[in-house]
């Protein structure tokens, strides 16, 4: 089903408590975790930009490993992800997203910390933009980035979700120490 330069995007709707997320993967790995309770249109518009011409195919079975791990994470039973990801972004975005993955479970970093980690200390605003473009919520933990003064800052999933994820991780990390 893969066509030259147009990988099939397999998608499913992940339901967890009051949250519903559209998720998508290629044959190489997870590429998208949508914002909670957003319509399919969010995935469709993102796919049109990042994978123009790629077919979108609903396939719950193919997405099951991702659904299982994300659900385990949301239940507080998983701290790291073992499923593969396929990052689709600029080299700068990839560097930022990889740096996000280095933030330990239950901890936070600031935008300037991330900029310093990728050896671009003056690029704090660009780091913020790259974090905002992260297509794989939770699994690439952009929710762990806060303002330098400790304040919660924007999050594609909304500040309520960011707060809940940080609280989940804080409880999970303190219960194992």
mmCIF file of C-alpha atoms in Angstrom:
data_model
loop_
_atom_site.group_PDB
_atom_site.id
_atom_site.type_symbol
_atom_site.label_atom_id
_atom_site.label_comp_id
_atom_site.label_asym_id
_atom_site.label_seq_id
_atom_site.Cartn_x
_atom_site.Cartn_y
_atom_site.Cartn_z
ATOM 1 C CA UNK A 1 0.000 0.000 0.000
ATOM 2 C CA UNK A 2 3.026 2.295 0.310
ATOM 3 C CA UNK A 3 3.595 4.413 -2.764
ATOM 4 C CA UNK A 4 6.861 6.097 -3.664
ATOM 5 C CA UNK A 5 7.453 8.900 -1.139
ATOM 6 C CA UNK A 6 3.860 8.641 0.001
ATOM 7 C CA UNK A 7 3.710 6.299 2.994
ATOM 8 C CA UNK A 8 0.329 5.179 4.205
ATOM 9 C CA UNK A 9 -0.733 6.847 7.436
ATOM 10 C CA UNK A 10 -2.587 4.385 9.614
ATOM 11 C CA UNK A 11 -4.794 5.969 12.244
ATOM 12 C CA UNK A 12 -6.996 5.088 15.188
ATOM 13 C CA UNK A 13 -8.972 6.859 17.888
ATOM 14 C CA UNK A 14 -7.491 6.329 21.352
ATOM 15 C CA UNK A 15 -10.033 6.728 24.140
ATOM 16 C CA UNK A 16 -8.923 7.253 27.731
ATOM 17 C CA UNK A 17 -11.428 8.420 30.341
ATOM 18 C CA UNK A 18 -12.777 11.765 29.075
ATOM 19 C CA UNK A 19 -10.024 12.184 26.496
ATOM 20 C CA UNK A 20 -10.106 11.044 22.869
ATOM 21 C CA UNK A 21 -6.957 11.347 20.739
ATOM 22 C CA UNK A 22 -6.485 10.610 17.072
ATOM 23 C CA UNK A 23 -3.149 8.879 16.618
ATOM 24 C CA UNK A 24 -1.327 7.957 13.424
ATOM 25 C CA UNK A 25 1.692 5.909 12.407
ATOM 26 C CA UNK A 26 3.527 4.918 9.282
ATOM 27 C CA UNK A 27 5.047 1.491 8.854
ATOM 28 C CA UNK A 28 8.160 3.007 10.545
ATOM 29 C CA UNK A 29 6.518 4.326 13.694
ATOM 30 C CA UNK A 30 4.248 6.752 15.476
ATOM 31 C CA UNK A 31 4.027 10.130 13.731
ATOM 32 C CA UNK A 32 1.086 11.885 15.383
ATOM 33 C CA UNK A 33 -0.781 12.072 18.674
ATOM 34 C CA UNK A 34 -3.579 14.593 18.452
ATOM 35 C CA UNK A 35 -4.813 17.095 20.975
ATOM 36 C CA UNK A 36 -7.440 15.744 23.360
ATOM 37 C CA UNK A 37 -10.997 15.778 22.034
ATOM 38 C CA UNK A 38 -10.106 17.524 18.770
ATOM 39 C CA UNK A 39 -11.894 16.383 15.630
ATOM 40 C CA UNK A 40 -10.387 14.160 12.944
ATOM 41 C CA UNK A 41 -9.785 17.378 11.001
ATOM 42 C CA UNK A 42 -6.716 18.093 13.196
ATOM 43 C CA UNK A 43 -5.041 14.880 11.997
ATOM 44 C CA UNK A 44 -6.238 15.401 8.430
ATOM 45 C CA UNK A 45 -4.812 18.956 8.196
ATOM 46 C CA UNK A 46 -1.518 17.928 9.818
ATOM 47 C CA UNK A 47 -1.169 14.955 7.436
ATOM 48 C CA UNK A 48 -1.897 17.161 4.431
ATOM 49 C CA UNK A 49 1.069 19.381 5.387
ATOM 50 C CA UNK A 50 3.552 16.745 6.541
ATOM 51 C CA UNK A 51 2.592 13.808 4.303
ATOM 52 C CA UNK A 52 0.992 15.368 1.221
ATOM 53 C CA UNK A 53 -0.718 12.775 -0.929
ATOM 54 C CA UNK A 54 -0.367 9.983 1.625
ATOM 55 C CA UNK A 55 -3.495 7.926 2.165
ATOM 56 C CA UNK A 56 -5.097 7.913 5.611
ATOM 57 C CA UNK A 57 -6.283 4.427 6.531
ATOM 58 C CA UNK A 58 -8.087 3.533 9.738
ATOM 59 C CA UNK A 59 -6.385 0.481 11.239
ATOM 60 C CA UNK A 60 -6.960 -0.187 14.934
ATOM 61 C CA UNK A 61 -4.883 -3.378 14.862
ATOM 62 C CA UNK A 62 -1.762 -1.616 13.487
ATOM 63 C CA UNK A 63 -2.106 1.135 16.085
ATOM 64 C CA UNK A 64 -2.760 -1.216 19.007
ATOM 65 C CA UNK A 65 0.855 -1.269 20.328
ATOM 66 C CA UNK A 66 0.812 2.553 20.457
ATOM 67 C CA UNK A 67 -2.624 2.650 22.091
ATOM 68 C CA UNK A 68 -1.449 0.160 24.736
ATOM 69 C CA UNK A 69 1.697 2.124 25.657
ATOM 70 C CA UNK A 70 0.001 5.546 25.676
ATOM 71 C CA UNK A 71 -2.837 4.137 27.803
ATOM 72 C CA UNK A 72 -0.329 2.565 30.217
ATOM 73 C CA UNK A 73 1.437 5.938 30.456
ATOM 74 C CA UNK A 74 -1.848 7.754 31.177
ATOM 75 C CA UNK A 75 -2.683 5.155 33.844
ATOM 76 C CA UNK A 76 0.668 5.849 35.533
ATOM 77 C CA UNK A 77 1.965 2.345 34.699
ATOM 78 C CA UNK A 78 4.607 3.339 32.118
ATOM 79 C CA UNK A 79 7.430 5.894 32.321
ATOM 80 C CA UNK A 80 9.141 5.302 28.983
ATOM 81 C CA UNK A 81 7.963 4.302 25.532
ATOM 82 C CA UNK A 82 9.352 1.383 23.565
ATOM 83 C CA UNK A 83 7.252 1.789 20.409
ATOM 84 C CA UNK A 84 9.077 3.316 17.432
ATOM 85 C CA UNK A 85 8.573 6.917 16.354
ATOM 86 C CA UNK A 86 9.073 8.461 12.954
ATOM 87 C CA UNK A 87 9.902 12.116 13.399
ATOM 88 C CA UNK A 88 8.950 14.325 10.468
ATOM 89 C CA UNK A 89 10.401 17.809 10.805
ATOM 90 C CA UNK A 90 13.334 20.073 10.097
ATOM 91 C CA UNK A 91 16.805 19.183 11.456
ATOM 92 C CA UNK A 92 16.346 21.900 14.111
ATOM 93 C CA UNK A 93 12.956 20.496 15.143
ATOM 94 C CA UNK A 94 14.409 16.992 15.322
ATOM 95 C CA UNK A 95 17.213 18.230 17.588
ATOM 96 C CA UNK A 96 14.661 19.889 19.891
ATOM 97 C CA UNK A 97 12.370 16.847 19.943
ATOM 98 C CA UNK A 98 15.303 14.553 20.725
ATOM 99 C CA UNK A 99 16.285 16.892 23.580
ATOM 100 C CA UNK A 100 12.722 16.666 24.931
ATOM 101 C CA UNK A 101 13.086 12.898 25.084
ATOM 102 C CA UNK A 102 16.106 13.361 27.365
ATOM 103 C CA UNK A 103 14.036 15.094 30.075
ATOM 104 C CA UNK A 104 13.525 12.428 32.753
ATOM 105 C CA UNK A 105 10.031 11.305 33.740
ATOM 106 C CA UNK A 106 8.704 13.489 36.543
ATOM 107 C CA UNK A 107 11.153 16.327 35.849
ATOM 108 C CA UNK A 108 10.870 19.587 33.922
ATOM 109 C CA UNK A 109 13.189 21.791 31.881
ATOM 110 C CA UNK A 110 12.918 25.331 30.624
ATOM 111 C CA UNK A 111 12.992 26.514 27.031
ATOM 112 C CA UNK A 112 16.442 27.981 27.657
ATOM 113 C CA UNK A 113 17.627 24.627 29.074
ATOM 114 C CA UNK A 114 16.582 22.963 25.806
ATOM 115 C CA UNK A 115 18.262 25.706 23.744
ATOM 116 C CA UNK A 116 21.473 25.173 25.716
ATOM 117 C CA UNK A 117 21.223 21.386 25.388
ATOM 118 C CA UNK A 118 21.181 21.632 21.592
ATOM 119 C CA UNK A 119 24.026 24.206 21.621
ATOM 120 C CA UNK A 120 21.779 27.034 20.393
ATOM 121 C CA UNK A 121 21.527 29.202 23.538
ATOM 122 C CA UNK A 122 20.216 32.227 21.631
ATOM 123 C CA UNK A 123 17.444 30.240 19.938
ATOM 124 C CA UNK A 124 14.974 30.148 22.839
ATOM 125 C CA UNK A 125 12.054 31.430 20.730
ATOM 126 C CA UNK A 126 12.856 29.001 17.919
ATOM 127 C CA UNK A 127 12.987 26.201 20.497
ATOM 128 C CA UNK A 128 9.514 27.261 21.655
ATOM 129 C CA UNK A 129 8.237 27.143 18.088
ATOM 130 C CA UNK A 130 9.768 23.686 17.532
ATOM 131 C CA UNK A 131 8.221 22.421 20.759
ATOM 132 C CA UNK A 132 4.859 23.815 19.649
ATOM 133 C CA UNK A 133 5.221 21.886 16.370
ATOM 134 C CA UNK A 134 5.826 18.556 18.152
ATOM 135 C CA UNK A 135 3.311 16.200 16.536
ATOM 136 C CA UNK A 136 3.651 13.381 19.065
ATOM 137 C CA UNK A 137 2.115 14.586 22.332
ATOM 138 C CA UNK A 138 3.060 12.785 25.544
ATOM 139 C CA UNK A 139 5.434 10.336 23.873
ATOM 140 C CA UNK A 140 7.790 13.200 22.953
ATOM 141 C CA UNK A 141 7.309 14.920 26.314
ATOM 142 C CA UNK A 142 6.878 18.582 25.454
ATOM 143 C CA UNK A 143 4.612 18.859 28.509
ATOM 144 C CA UNK A 144 7.803 18.712 30.614
ATOM 145 C CA UNK A 145 8.921 22.134 29.371
ATOM 146 C CA UNK A 146 8.019 25.099 31.542
ATOM 147 C CA UNK A 147 8.961 28.761 31.716
ATOM 148 C CA UNK A 148 12.295 29.744 33.233
ATOM 149 C CA UNK A 149 10.405 31.114 36.253
ATOM 150 C CA UNK A 150 8.618 27.775 36.727
ATOM 151 C CA UNK A 151 5.342 28.902 35.162
ATOM 152 C CA UNK A 152 3.298 26.651 32.929
ATOM 153 C CA UNK A 153 3.444 27.799 29.344
ATOM 154 C CA UNK A 154 1.468 26.943 26.233
ATOM 155 C CA UNK A 155 0.766 23.363 25.261
ATOM 156 C CA UNK A 156 -1.052 22.055 22.190
ATOM 157 C CA UNK A 157 -3.055 19.740 24.439
ATOM 158 C CA UNK A 158 -4.081 22.685 26.632
ATOM 159 C CA UNK A 159 -2.790 23.806 30.020
ATOM 160 C CA UNK A 160 -5.289 21.574 31.859
ATOM 161 C CA UNK A 161 -3.831 18.506 30.156
ATOM 162 C CA UNK A 162 -0.263 19.729 30.750
ATOM 163 C CA UNK A 163 -1.028 20.148 34.451
ATOM 164 C CA UNK A 164 -2.590 16.675 34.644
ATOM 165 C CA UNK A 165 0.398 15.044 32.890
ATOM 166 C CA UNK A 166 2.916 16.804 35.154
ATOM 167 C CA UNK A 167 0.884 15.802 38.236
ATOM 168 C CA UNK A 168 0.675 12.197 36.993
ATOM 169 C CA UNK A 169 4.449 12.094 36.549
ATOM 170 C CA UNK A 170 5.133 13.797 39.874
ATOM 171 C CA UNK A 171 2.995 11.167 41.660
ATOM 172 C CA UNK A 172 4.619 8.355 39.658
ATOM 173 C CA UNK A 173 8.176 9.458 40.305
ATOM 174 C CA UNK A 174 7.686 10.136 44.029
ATOM 175 C CA UNK A 175 5.997 6.768 44.632
ATOM 176 C CA UNK A 176 9.057 4.903 43.324
ATOM 177 C CA UNK A 177 11.769 6.774 45.209
#
